[in-house]
Short mmCIF file of C-alpha atoms in Angstrom, two decimals:
data_model
loop_
_atom_site.label_atom_id
_atom_site.label_comp_id
_atom_site.label_asym_id
_atom_site.label_seq_id
_atom_site.Cartn_x
_atom_site.Cartn_y
_atom_site.Cartn_z
CA MET A 5 -18.45 33.36 51.95
CA ASN A 6 -17.93 31.55 55.24
CA HIS A 7 -14.93 29.62 53.96
CA THR A 8 -11.97 30.13 56.29
CA LEU A 9 -8.41 28.90 56.11
CA GLU A 10 -7.92 25.49 57.71
CA THR A 11 -5.20 25.08 60.32
CA PRO A 12 -4.35 22.17 62.67
CA ARG A 13 -5.75 24.24 65.54
CA SER A 14 -9.07 24.88 63.77
CA THR A 15 -9.27 21.20 62.81
CA ILE A 16 -8.86 20.03 66.40
CA LYS A 17 -11.35 22.67 67.61
CA GLY A 18 -13.85 21.55 65.00
CA PHE A 19 -13.43 17.90 65.96
CA LEU A 20 -13.97 18.74 69.63
CA HIS A 21 -16.89 21.09 68.74
CA TYR A 22 -15.05 24.00 70.35
CA PRO A 23 -16.95 27.31 69.85
CA ALA A 24 -15.48 29.42 67.05
CA GLN A 25 -13.93 32.80 67.80
CA THR A 26 -15.80 35.34 65.69
CA GLU A 27 -14.47 38.58 67.15
CA LEU A 28 -12.03 40.44 64.92
CA LYS A 29 -8.78 41.74 66.42
CA PHE A 30 -7.73 45.00 64.79
CA SER A 31 -3.98 44.79 65.24
CA ARG A 32 -1.58 45.98 62.54
CA GLU A 33 -0.78 42.42 61.54
CA ASN A 34 -4.45 41.36 61.34
CA LEU A 35 -5.39 44.44 59.34
CA LYS A 36 -2.64 43.62 56.84
CA LYS A 37 -4.05 40.08 56.47
CA VAL A 38 -7.57 41.50 56.06
CA GLU A 39 -6.33 43.83 53.32
CA ASP A 40 -4.59 40.99 51.48
CA LYS A 41 -7.70 38.81 51.60
CA LEU A 42 -9.95 41.62 50.37
CA LYS A 43 -7.49 42.40 47.60
CA LEU A 44 -7.51 38.78 46.47
CA ALA A 45 -11.31 38.70 46.61
CA PHE A 46 -11.59 41.83 44.44
CA VAL A 47 -9.16 40.39 41.87
CA GLU A 48 -11.02 37.08 41.72
CA PHE A 49 -14.40 38.84 41.49
CA TYR A 50 -13.12 41.04 38.66
CA GLN A 51 -11.83 37.98 36.77
CA LYS A 52 -15.26 36.34 37.06
CA LEU A 53 -16.92 39.50 35.73
CA ARG A 54 -14.54 39.50 32.75
CA LEU A 55 -15.41 35.88 32.04
CA LEU A 56 -19.13 36.67 32.29
CA ARG A 57 -18.79 39.54 29.85
CA SER A 58 -16.80 37.37 27.44
CA TYR A 59 -19.44 34.66 27.75
CA SER A 60 -22.17 37.14 26.79
CA PHE A 61 -20.18 38.49 23.84
CA LEU A 62 -19.31 35.01 22.51
CA ASN A 63 -22.93 33.88 22.67
CA ILE A 64 -24.12 36.89 20.67
CA LEU A 65 -21.27 36.43 18.17
CA SER A 66 -21.96 32.72 17.73
CA PHE A 67 -25.68 33.39 17.22
CA SER A 68 -24.80 35.98 14.55
CA LYS A 69 -22.58 33.50 12.71
CA ILE A 70 -25.25 30.81 12.91
CA MET A 71 -27.82 33.15 11.39
CA LYS A 72 -25.43 34.17 8.59
CA LYS A 73 -24.87 30.50 7.80
CA TYR A 74 -28.62 29.93 7.87
CA ASP A 75 -29.23 32.82 5.44
CA LYS A 76 -26.56 31.50 3.10
CA ILE A 77 -28.02 27.98 2.99
CA THR A 78 -31.72 28.96 2.78
CA SER A 79 -31.26 32.13 0.69
CA ARG A 80 -33.32 34.07 3.21
CA ASN A 81 -32.60 37.38 4.96
CA ALA A 82 -33.62 36.54 8.53
CA THR A 83 -30.45 37.69 10.28
CA LYS A 84 -31.47 41.31 10.67
CA SER A 85 -34.80 40.64 12.42
CA TYR A 86 -33.40 37.91 14.70
CA MET A 87 -30.33 39.93 15.64
CA LYS A 88 -32.54 42.90 16.45
CA MET A 89 -34.44 40.65 18.84
CA VAL A 90 -31.19 39.44 20.45
CA ASP A 91 -29.77 42.97 20.73
CA ASN A 92 -32.92 44.15 22.49
CA SER A 93 -32.86 41.22 24.92
CA PHE A 94 -31.31 41.44 28.38
CA LEU A 95 -28.27 39.50 27.16
CA GLY A 96 -27.58 41.99 24.38
CA SER A 97 -28.64 45.28 25.94
CA SER A 98 -27.73 45.00 29.61
CA ASP A 99 -24.64 46.91 30.72
CA GLU A 100 -24.82 45.88 34.39
CA VAL A 101 -21.70 43.74 34.15
CA THR A 102 -19.74 46.57 32.55
CA LYS A 103 -20.90 49.07 35.18
CA LEU A 104 -20.02 46.63 37.96
CA MET A 105 -16.55 46.15 36.47
CA GLU A 106 -16.07 49.92 36.42
CA ARG A 107 -17.10 50.14 40.09
CA VAL A 108 -14.66 47.38 41.02
CA GLU A 109 -11.88 49.14 39.09
CA ALA A 110 -12.60 52.47 40.80
CA THR A 111 -12.69 50.87 44.26
CA PHE A 112 -9.53 48.86 43.65
CA ILE A 113 -7.61 51.86 42.28
CA LYS A 114 -8.60 54.03 45.24
CA HIS A 115 -8.10 51.61 48.13
CA PHE A 116 -5.52 49.04 46.98
CA SER A 117 -3.11 50.85 44.64
CA ASN A 118 -2.87 54.42 46.03
CA SER A 119 -4.87 55.84 43.08
CA ASN A 120 -2.34 54.44 40.61
CA ARG A 121 -4.51 53.21 37.72
CA THR A 122 -1.69 51.53 35.78
CA LYS A 123 -0.61 49.49 38.80
CA ALA A 124 -4.19 48.53 39.61
CA MET A 125 -5.02 47.40 36.08
CA ASN A 126 -1.84 45.33 35.88
CA ILE A 127 -3.08 43.44 38.96
CA LEU A 128 -6.68 43.15 37.82
CA ARG A 129 -5.76 42.25 34.25
CA PRO A 130 -2.46 40.34 34.41
CA LYS A 131 -0.85 39.82 31.05
CA ALA A 132 -0.35 36.31 29.76
CA LYS A 133 3.01 34.89 30.71
CA ARG A 134 5.38 34.76 27.74
CA ASP A 135 8.21 32.30 27.37
CA LYS A 136 11.58 34.01 27.70
CA HIS A 137 14.36 33.25 25.26
CA ARG A 138 16.96 33.14 28.01
CA ILE A 139 15.03 30.30 29.71
CA THR A 140 14.92 28.35 26.46
CA PHE A 141 18.62 28.99 25.85
CA SER A 142 19.60 28.06 29.42
CA MET A 143 17.50 24.90 29.31
CA GLY A 144 19.10 23.89 26.01
CA PHE A 145 22.56 24.63 27.39
CA PHE A 146 22.10 22.47 30.48
CA ALA A 147 20.43 19.73 28.41
CA GLY A 148 23.49 19.72 26.15
CA CYS A 149 25.80 19.61 29.17
CA THR A 150 23.81 16.69 30.60
CA ALA A 151 24.01 14.75 27.33
CA ALA A 152 27.74 15.44 26.99
CA LEU A 153 28.44 14.39 30.58
CA ILE A 154 26.46 11.14 30.13
CA VAL A 155 28.48 10.31 27.01
CA ALA A 156 31.74 11.19 28.81
CA LEU A 157 30.77 9.00 31.78
CA ILE A 158 30.03 6.01 29.53
CA LEU A 159 33.30 6.44 27.59
CA ILE A 160 35.39 6.78 30.77
CA ILE A 161 33.82 3.66 32.31
CA ARG A 162 34.47 1.69 29.10
CA ALA A 163 37.99 3.05 28.51
CA ARG A 164 39.21 2.47 32.06
CA GLY A 165 37.37 -0.82 32.51
CA ILE A 166 35.99 0.51 35.79
CA MET A 167 33.32 -2.19 36.05
CA ASN A 168 36.06 -4.85 36.27
CA MET A 169 38.11 -3.10 38.97
CA GLU A 170 38.26 -4.31 42.56
CA GLY A 171 36.72 -1.14 43.97
CA TRP A 172 33.65 -1.33 41.69
CA THR A 173 31.53 -3.34 44.15
CA GLN A 174 32.54 -1.03 46.99
CA TYR A 175 31.59 1.97 44.86
CA MET A 176 28.18 0.52 43.97
CA GLU A 177 27.36 -0.27 47.60
CA ASN A 178 28.45 3.09 49.00
CA MET A 179 28.48 5.84 46.37
CA PHE A 180 25.87 4.70 43.87
CA PRO A 181 22.90 4.91 46.32
CA LEU A 182 23.97 8.50 47.09
CA TYR A 183 23.98 9.62 43.46
CA SER A 184 20.83 7.65 42.55
CA LEU A 185 18.83 10.13 44.67
CA PHE A 186 19.48 12.87 42.09
CA GLY A 187 18.54 10.48 39.29
CA PHE A 188 15.13 9.88 40.90
CA ILE A 189 14.53 13.60 41.39
CA VAL A 190 15.58 14.54 37.85
CA LEU A 191 13.49 11.74 36.30
CA HIS A 192 10.41 12.88 38.24
CA MET A 193 11.00 16.47 37.13
CA LEU A 194 11.27 15.37 33.49
CA MET A 195 8.00 13.46 33.79
CA TYR A 196 6.33 16.48 35.39
CA ALA A 197 7.65 18.75 32.61
CA ALA A 198 6.27 16.34 30.00
CA ASN A 199 2.91 16.39 31.79
CA LEU A 200 2.88 20.20 31.83
CA TYR A 201 3.56 20.26 28.11
CA PHE A 202 0.81 17.79 27.23
CA TRP A 203 -1.68 19.31 29.69
CA ARG A 204 -1.12 22.62 27.95
CA ARG A 205 -1.33 21.06 24.49
CA TYR A 206 -4.63 19.28 25.20
CA ARG A 207 -6.06 22.25 27.12
CA VAL A 208 -6.21 20.71 30.58
CA ASN A 209 -6.72 23.62 32.99
CA TYR A 210 -4.03 22.43 35.39
CA SER A 211 -3.34 25.93 36.78
CA PHE A 212 -6.92 26.22 38.01
CA ILE A 213 -7.07 22.62 39.27
CA PHE A 214 -3.88 22.99 41.31
CA GLY A 215 -4.77 26.52 42.41
CA PHE A 216 -1.61 28.17 41.09
CA LYS A 217 -1.47 31.93 41.44
CA GLU A 218 -2.06 33.45 38.02
CA GLY A 219 1.13 34.54 36.30
CA THR A 220 3.45 32.72 38.73
CA GLU A 221 2.96 29.09 37.68
CA VAL A 222 6.12 27.30 36.54
CA GLY A 223 5.96 26.07 32.94
CA TYR A 224 7.51 23.00 31.40
CA LEU A 225 10.57 24.93 30.16
CA GLU A 226 11.34 26.16 33.68
CA VAL A 227 10.97 22.63 35.10
CA LEU A 228 13.27 21.26 32.38
CA LEU A 229 15.78 24.02 33.16
CA LEU A 230 15.85 23.05 36.85
CA GLY A 231 15.94 19.33 36.05
CA PHE A 232 18.79 19.51 33.55
CA GLY A 233 20.68 21.95 35.79
CA LEU A 234 20.55 19.49 38.69
CA ALA A 235 21.42 16.61 36.36
CA ALA A 236 24.51 18.45 35.06
CA LEU A 237 25.71 19.17 38.62
CA ALA A 238 25.15 15.57 39.72
CA LEU A 239 26.92 14.10 36.67
CA ALA A 240 29.86 16.49 37.11
CA SER A 241 30.07 15.31 40.71
CA VAL A 242 30.07 11.66 39.58
CA LEU A 243 32.84 12.27 37.03
CA SER A 244 35.03 13.91 39.65
CA ASN A 245 34.54 10.96 42.00
CA LEU A 246 35.40 7.86 39.93
CA ASP A 247 38.54 6.88 41.85
CA MET A 248 38.48 3.10 42.45
CA HIS A 249 42.02 2.35 43.65
CA SER A 250 42.81 4.59 46.62
CA SER A 251 42.66 3.12 50.13
CA ASN A 252 42.18 6.61 51.53
CA TYR A 253 39.87 8.66 49.31
CA ASN A 254 39.89 12.43 48.99
CA ALA A 255 37.46 13.80 51.58
CA LEU A 256 36.53 16.74 49.33
CA THR A 257 35.30 14.58 46.46
CA GLU A 258 33.65 12.07 48.81
CA LEU A 259 31.57 14.89 50.31
CA LEU A 260 30.34 16.13 46.91
CA PRO A 261 26.99 14.24 47.05
CA LEU A 262 26.26 15.61 50.53
CA ASN A 263 27.16 19.16 49.46
CA LEU A 264 24.84 18.81 46.47
CA VAL A 265 21.98 17.75 48.76
CA PHE A 266 22.65 20.79 50.96
CA LEU A 267 22.61 23.00 47.85
CA VAL A 268 19.20 21.63 46.80
CA VAL A 269 17.80 22.18 50.31
CA ILE A 270 19.17 25.75 50.46
CA VAL A 271 17.64 26.62 47.09
CA LEU A 272 14.34 25.01 48.09
CA PHE A 273 14.06 26.99 51.33
CA CYS A 274 15.64 30.22 50.05
CA PRO A 275 13.39 33.11 51.23
CA PHE A 276 14.54 35.52 48.50
CA ASN A 277 12.51 36.09 45.34
CA ILE A 278 14.78 34.03 43.08
CA MET A 279 14.49 30.59 41.50
CA TYR A 280 10.68 30.61 41.30
CA ARG A 281 9.96 31.43 44.94
CA THR A 282 6.15 31.24 44.56
CA GLY A 283 6.37 27.74 43.07
CA ARG A 284 8.85 26.59 45.72
CA PHE A 285 6.69 27.86 48.58
CA PHE A 286 3.59 26.29 47.02
CA PHE A 287 5.43 22.94 46.93
CA LEU A 288 6.66 23.32 50.52
CA THR A 289 3.17 24.22 51.74
CA SER A 290 1.66 21.13 50.11
CA LEU A 291 4.52 19.00 51.46
CA PHE A 292 3.91 20.34 54.98
CA HIS A 293 0.20 19.52 54.65
CA CYS A 294 1.12 15.96 53.63
CA ILE A 295 3.42 15.57 56.63
CA CYS A 296 0.78 16.98 59.01
CA ALA A 297 -2.09 14.90 57.61
CA PRO A 298 -4.88 14.74 58.71
CA LEU A 299 -4.69 18.09 60.53
CA TYR A 300 -5.21 20.14 57.35
CA LYS A 301 -8.20 20.08 55.03
CA VAL A 302 -7.27 17.86 52.09
CA THR A 303 -7.10 19.66 48.74
CA LEU A 304 -6.17 18.26 45.33
CA PRO A 305 -2.56 19.59 45.36
CA ASP A 306 -2.01 17.93 48.74
CA PHE A 307 -3.18 14.43 47.85
CA PHE A 308 -1.68 14.72 44.36
CA LEU A 309 1.72 15.41 45.91
CA ALA A 310 1.24 12.59 48.43
CA ASP A 311 0.58 10.22 45.52
CA GLN A 312 3.79 11.41 43.85
CA LEU A 313 5.73 10.69 47.05
CA THR A 314 4.46 7.11 47.11
CA SER A 315 6.53 6.60 43.95
CA GLN A 316 9.65 8.08 45.56
CA VAL A 317 10.11 5.50 48.33
CA GLN A 318 13.57 4.60 47.08
CA ALA A 319 14.56 8.28 47.07
CA LEU A 320 13.46 8.59 50.70
CA ARG A 321 15.51 5.51 51.54
CA SER A 322 18.48 7.14 49.81
CA LEU A 323 18.08 10.11 52.16
CA GLU A 324 18.13 7.70 55.10
CA PHE A 325 21.32 6.17 53.70
CA TYR A 326 22.85 9.68 53.48
CA ILE A 327 22.30 10.16 57.21
CA CYS A 328 23.72 6.76 58.10
CA TYR A 329 26.66 6.88 55.68
CA TYR A 330 27.91 10.36 56.53
CA GLY A 331 26.83 10.23 60.17
CA TRP A 332 28.10 6.83 61.25
CA GLY A 333 29.94 5.43 58.24
CA ASP A 334 33.59 5.83 57.26
CA TYR A 335 33.13 7.86 54.08
CA LYS A 336 36.89 8.47 53.71
CA HIS A 337 37.35 4.73 53.14
CA ARG A 338 33.94 4.12 51.48
CA HIS A 339 32.82 1.76 54.18
CA ASN A 340 29.58 1.55 56.14
CA THR A 341 27.76 -0.89 58.41
CA CYS A 342 24.29 0.57 57.90
CA LYS A 343 22.62 -2.66 56.82
CA GLN A 344 23.92 -4.44 59.90
CA SER A 345 22.24 -1.88 62.18
CA THR A 346 18.82 -2.75 63.65
CA VAL A 347 18.01 0.98 63.90
CA PHE A 348 18.71 1.42 60.19
CA GLU A 349 16.55 -1.60 59.33
CA THR A 350 13.70 -0.25 61.49
CA PHE A 351 13.76 3.10 59.72
CA TRP A 352 14.04 1.22 56.41
CA PHE A 353 10.47 0.08 57.14
CA ILE A 354 9.26 3.45 58.48
CA VAL A 355 10.61 5.53 55.60
CA ALA A 356 8.93 3.26 53.04
CA VAL A 357 5.58 3.49 54.82
CA ILE A 358 5.49 7.28 55.45
CA PRO A 359 4.08 8.35 52.01
CA TYR A 360 1.36 5.68 52.07
CA TRP A 361 0.53 6.46 55.69
CA SER A 362 0.14 10.14 54.84
CA ARG A 363 -2.17 9.25 51.96
CA LEU A 364 -4.19 6.93 54.22
CA LEU A 365 -4.70 9.71 56.77
CA GLN A 366 -5.81 12.07 54.00
CA CYS A 367 -8.43 9.52 52.91
CA LEU A 368 -9.68 9.20 56.50
CA ARG A 369 -9.92 12.99 56.80
CA ARG A 370 -11.98 13.19 53.59
CA LEU A 371 -14.14 10.26 54.74
CA TYR A 372 -14.88 12.12 57.99
CA GLU A 373 -15.68 15.42 56.24
CA GLU A 374 -17.36 14.32 53.01
CA LYS A 375 -19.02 11.11 54.28
CA ASP A 376 -18.00 9.53 50.97
CA SER A 377 -17.59 5.76 51.25
CA MET A 378 -15.20 5.75 48.26
CA GLN A 379 -12.64 7.53 50.41
CA GLY A 380 -12.87 4.65 52.88
CA TYR A 381 -12.24 2.13 50.11
CA ASN A 382 -9.34 4.25 48.88
CA GLY A 383 -7.93 4.24 52.42
CA LEU A 384 -8.18 0.44 52.51
CA LYS A 385 -6.21 0.34 49.26
CA TYR A 386 -3.37 2.31 50.84
CA PHE A 387 -3.50 0.20 54.01
CA LEU A 388 -3.14 -2.93 51.88
CA THR A 389 -0.20 -1.31 50.09
CA ILE A 390 1.44 -0.50 53.44
CA VAL A 391 1.21 -4.18 54.44
CA ALA A 392 2.59 -5.25 51.05
CA VAL A 393 5.54 -2.84 51.28
CA CYS A 394 6.34 -4.07 54.80
CA MET A 395 6.23 -7.72 53.66
CA ARG A 396 8.52 -7.04 50.68
CA THR A 397 10.92 -5.07 52.87
CA ALA A 398 10.98 -7.88 55.44
CA TYR A 399 11.69 -10.39 52.68
CA SER A 400 14.50 -8.25 51.26
CA LEU A 401 16.15 -8.20 54.69
CA ASP A 402 15.40 -11.84 55.62
CA ASP A 403 14.70 -14.15 52.67
CA ARG A 404 12.86 -16.89 54.54
CA ARG A 405 10.13 -18.83 52.77
CA ARG A 406 7.30 -17.47 54.96
CA TRP A 407 8.25 -13.85 54.18
CA LYS A 408 8.31 -14.71 50.47
CA ALA A 409 4.80 -16.19 50.62
CA LEU A 410 3.41 -13.20 52.53
CA ALA A 411 5.17 -10.77 50.17
CA TRP A 412 3.67 -12.57 47.18
CA ILE A 413 0.11 -12.60 48.55
CA PHE A 414 -0.10 -9.02 49.81
CA SER A 415 1.87 -7.52 46.89
CA ALA A 416 -0.33 -9.28 44.33
CA CYS A 417 -3.52 -8.13 46.10
CA ALA A 418 -2.23 -4.54 46.40
CA ALA A 419 -1.13 -4.46 42.75
CA ILE A 420 -4.50 -5.78 41.47
CA VAL A 421 -6.53 -3.37 43.62
CA GLY A 422 -4.21 -0.46 42.76
CA THR A 423 -4.43 -1.21 39.03
CA TYR A 424 -8.23 -1.34 39.13
CA TRP A 425 -8.37 1.93 41.07
CA ASP A 426 -5.98 3.64 38.64
CA LEU A 427 -7.92 2.67 35.53
CA VAL A 428 -11.51 2.92 36.79
CA MET A 429 -11.53 5.51 39.59
CA ASP A 430 -8.57 7.78 38.84
CA TRP A 431 -8.68 7.69 35.03
CA GLY A 432 -12.42 7.02 34.61
CA LEU A 433 -11.77 4.34 31.97
CA LEU A 434 -13.07 0.78 31.36
CA GLN A 435 -16.67 2.00 30.95
CA ARG A 436 -18.46 -0.73 29.00
CA GLN A 437 -21.46 1.42 28.02
CA SER A 438 -19.32 4.34 26.85
CA LYS A 439 -19.52 5.46 23.23
CA ASN A 440 -15.74 4.94 23.20
CA ARG A 441 -15.89 1.29 24.23
CA TRP A 442 -13.88 0.43 27.34
CA LEU A 443 -12.77 4.04 27.67
CA ARG A 444 -15.03 7.00 28.57
CA ASP A 445 -17.40 9.28 26.68
CA LYS A 446 -15.12 12.31 26.60
CA LEU A 447 -11.48 12.02 25.56
CA LEU A 448 -9.00 14.87 25.12
CA ILE A 449 -6.49 12.84 23.10
CA PRO A 450 -7.95 12.01 19.65
CA HIS A 451 -6.07 8.70 19.36
CA LYS A 452 -7.80 5.96 21.38
CA SER A 453 -4.76 3.71 21.09
CA VAL A 454 -2.93 6.05 23.50
CA TYR A 455 -5.39 5.19 26.27
CA PHE A 456 -5.19 1.44 25.65
CA GLY A 457 -1.40 1.65 25.51
CA ALA A 458 -1.31 3.60 28.78
CA MET A 459 -3.53 1.00 30.46
CA VAL A 460 -1.30 -1.88 29.35
CA LEU A 461 1.83 0.00 30.37
CA ASN A 462 0.33 0.87 33.76
CA VAL A 463 -0.42 -2.82 34.44
CA PHE A 464 3.09 -3.85 33.34
CA LEU A 465 4.83 -1.22 35.48
CA ARG A 466 2.53 -1.90 38.45
CA PHE A 467 3.99 -5.41 38.64
CA ALA A 468 7.62 -4.28 38.53
CA TRP A 469 7.80 -5.29 42.22
CA LEU A 470 8.10 -8.92 41.01
CA GLN A 471 11.83 -8.31 40.73
CA THR A 472 12.12 -7.88 44.51
CA VAL A 473 10.37 -11.20 45.18
CA LEU A 474 11.69 -13.36 42.33
CA HIS A 475 15.25 -11.99 42.60
CA PHE A 476 15.83 -11.53 38.87
CA GLN A 477 19.56 -11.50 38.24
CA VAL A 478 21.28 -9.75 35.34
CA HIS A 479 24.95 -10.75 35.26
CA PHE A 480 26.23 -7.36 34.09
CA LEU A 481 24.14 -5.33 36.58
CA HIS A 482 24.81 -4.83 40.26
CA ARG A 483 21.89 -5.34 42.68
CA GLU A 484 21.78 -1.60 43.42
CA SER A 485 21.46 -0.88 39.69
CA LEU A 486 18.51 -3.25 39.44
CA ILE A 487 16.79 -1.60 42.42
CA THR A 488 17.31 1.80 40.80
CA ILE A 489 15.85 0.63 37.48
CA VAL A 490 12.73 -0.76 39.20
CA ALA A 491 12.32 2.49 41.17
CA SER A 492 12.71 4.50 37.95
CA LEU A 493 10.00 2.42 36.26
CA GLU A 494 7.63 3.30 39.13
CA ILE A 495 8.41 7.02 38.67
CA ILE A 496 7.66 6.70 34.93
CA ARG A 497 4.38 4.93 35.76
CA ARG A 498 3.47 7.73 38.16
CA GLY A 499 4.20 10.32 35.49
CA ILE A 500 1.84 8.57 33.04
CA TRP A 501 -0.78 8.22 35.80
CA SER A 502 -0.54 11.94 36.57
CA PHE A 503 -1.50 13.02 33.06
CA PHE A 504 -4.64 10.89 32.84
CA ARG A 505 -5.60 11.60 36.46
CA LEU A 506 -5.65 15.34 35.84
CA GLU A 507 -7.33 14.89 32.45
CA ASN A 508 -10.16 13.03 34.20
CA GLU A 509 -10.36 15.72 36.89
CA HIS A 510 -10.58 18.43 34.23
CA LEU A 511 -13.38 16.63 32.36
CA ASN A 512 -15.30 16.07 35.61
CA ASN A 513 -14.97 19.76 36.48
CA VAL A 514 -16.34 20.75 33.09
CA GLY A 515 -19.01 18.04 32.82
CA LYS A 516 -20.36 18.41 36.36
CA TYR A 517 -20.09 22.22 36.44
CA ARG A 518 -18.03 22.13 39.61
CA ALA A 519 -15.16 24.37 38.49
CA PHE A 520 -15.26 27.25 40.93
CA LYS A 521 -12.79 28.97 43.21
CA SER A 522 -13.62 29.81 46.81
CA VAL A 523 -11.88 32.93 48.10
CA PRO A 524 -11.54 33.20 51.91
CA LEU A 525 -12.74 36.53 53.32
CA PRO A 526 -11.69 38.18 56.59
CA PHE A 527 -15.29 38.18 57.90
CA ASN A 528 -18.31 35.90 58.02
CA TYR A 529 -21.49 36.67 56.16
CA ASP A 530 -24.69 34.82 56.97
CA GLU A 531 -27.36 35.20 54.30
CA ASP A 532 -30.13 34.09 56.68
CA GLU A 533 -29.30 36.84 59.16
CA ASP A 534 -29.30 39.39 56.34
CA LYS A 535 -32.76 38.28 55.26
CA ASP A 536 -34.10 38.61 58.82
CA GLU A 537 -32.91 42.18 59.01
#
């Protein structure tokens, strides 16, 4: 009941032991917030009452079926006497839950919906979200467009012999890093859509775990629609910008990648109720919490998103390249001097470290609040990863022998520790005494080979960084293409990790009976004071 919303100001006050302000201010704005919180509390309370009533009904029904089965096997007629006993018990005869639900309905109708019963019941009992045919059709349309554009791009490159032209290297060094950003985003969206589908299929309660508002969560079809829509726009932009011969390129086509980035940002921050506004704002809120770590209380959506960002380091570097290329480069001639700039190289380090640093600060915040030593060890893991990323970045910019040795040592240590943490701590696997040997006692996927395959794949993809140290060369691939492939493998690994991480969280919630939702109220209630009175 005393749970209040965390803010950076409340965090700093709590750290400094500043006395809390308990007096309520009855301004119009505060009263509106109070009403919204009470409304949410009533809805959540009503949902719990519905679950409790369903629980009671299902227990009585299951007992009845058990007794019928018993009578059938033993040829006895014991159901009637036992069911009479159950019906007369508190579980079968009490109507307190029903009466309480009626009181909640009456209060909600009167005070929160202007005596409009239909409106109130739609809020208290939201209907299950149904997939719309237009979303399925639109997703299929954009998926078809994406496939057709990919085929067209491959045929044009082969027919024109673009890879053998003089301007190919210049294109790969200037334009390819710009377009690869959209590839990273689309790939991550496809992995997230796949996770949503399989979470739903194997009954992982991801909506509750993430804290999505009921009825507004974005499903896998919607994510695929957005992903394929962005992919189609990006590929159309690439096809319109394949000129390799001109010494003075068309400014309009050269600015297409930048305009597409602006379009994505505008849609993301659009305040109007279009394009899944609730989902967009939920994402932006979690992103802001990650940026402001450790000033906000760390919740699962926040550190889950921070973990996703650690796999998008190359995308963040692409954004840095956007700023340098269009800000200080000569985009009309496809020429830049970014990699010769010390400022660019400095931010090349900083941008790569930001996601891991955010995750480290989140671990420190949880260590301070929860006094859990595992959060300290998790923080050390991210600190080791930060050092490894810095060593690999230094080696990529200056390939001296000492940087190579340091990159090898720290990257190997970070990869081994990270792999162990993924499999044992995040996925809950490799339990020797488990009834499913080397896995865990409870598994949602019936095929054990899936878990072993995921573990092997996770180890393999964890060590994809070897390419940056060993300098693997593929004669038909440009260096930028190889970097993009390695970054894409990390995104795929993160997508696989996400499924099993949330599966383990779901099983822990169920097994340890810790699945509950705390609703902040606009006032404090102290049970001890109530008892004294």
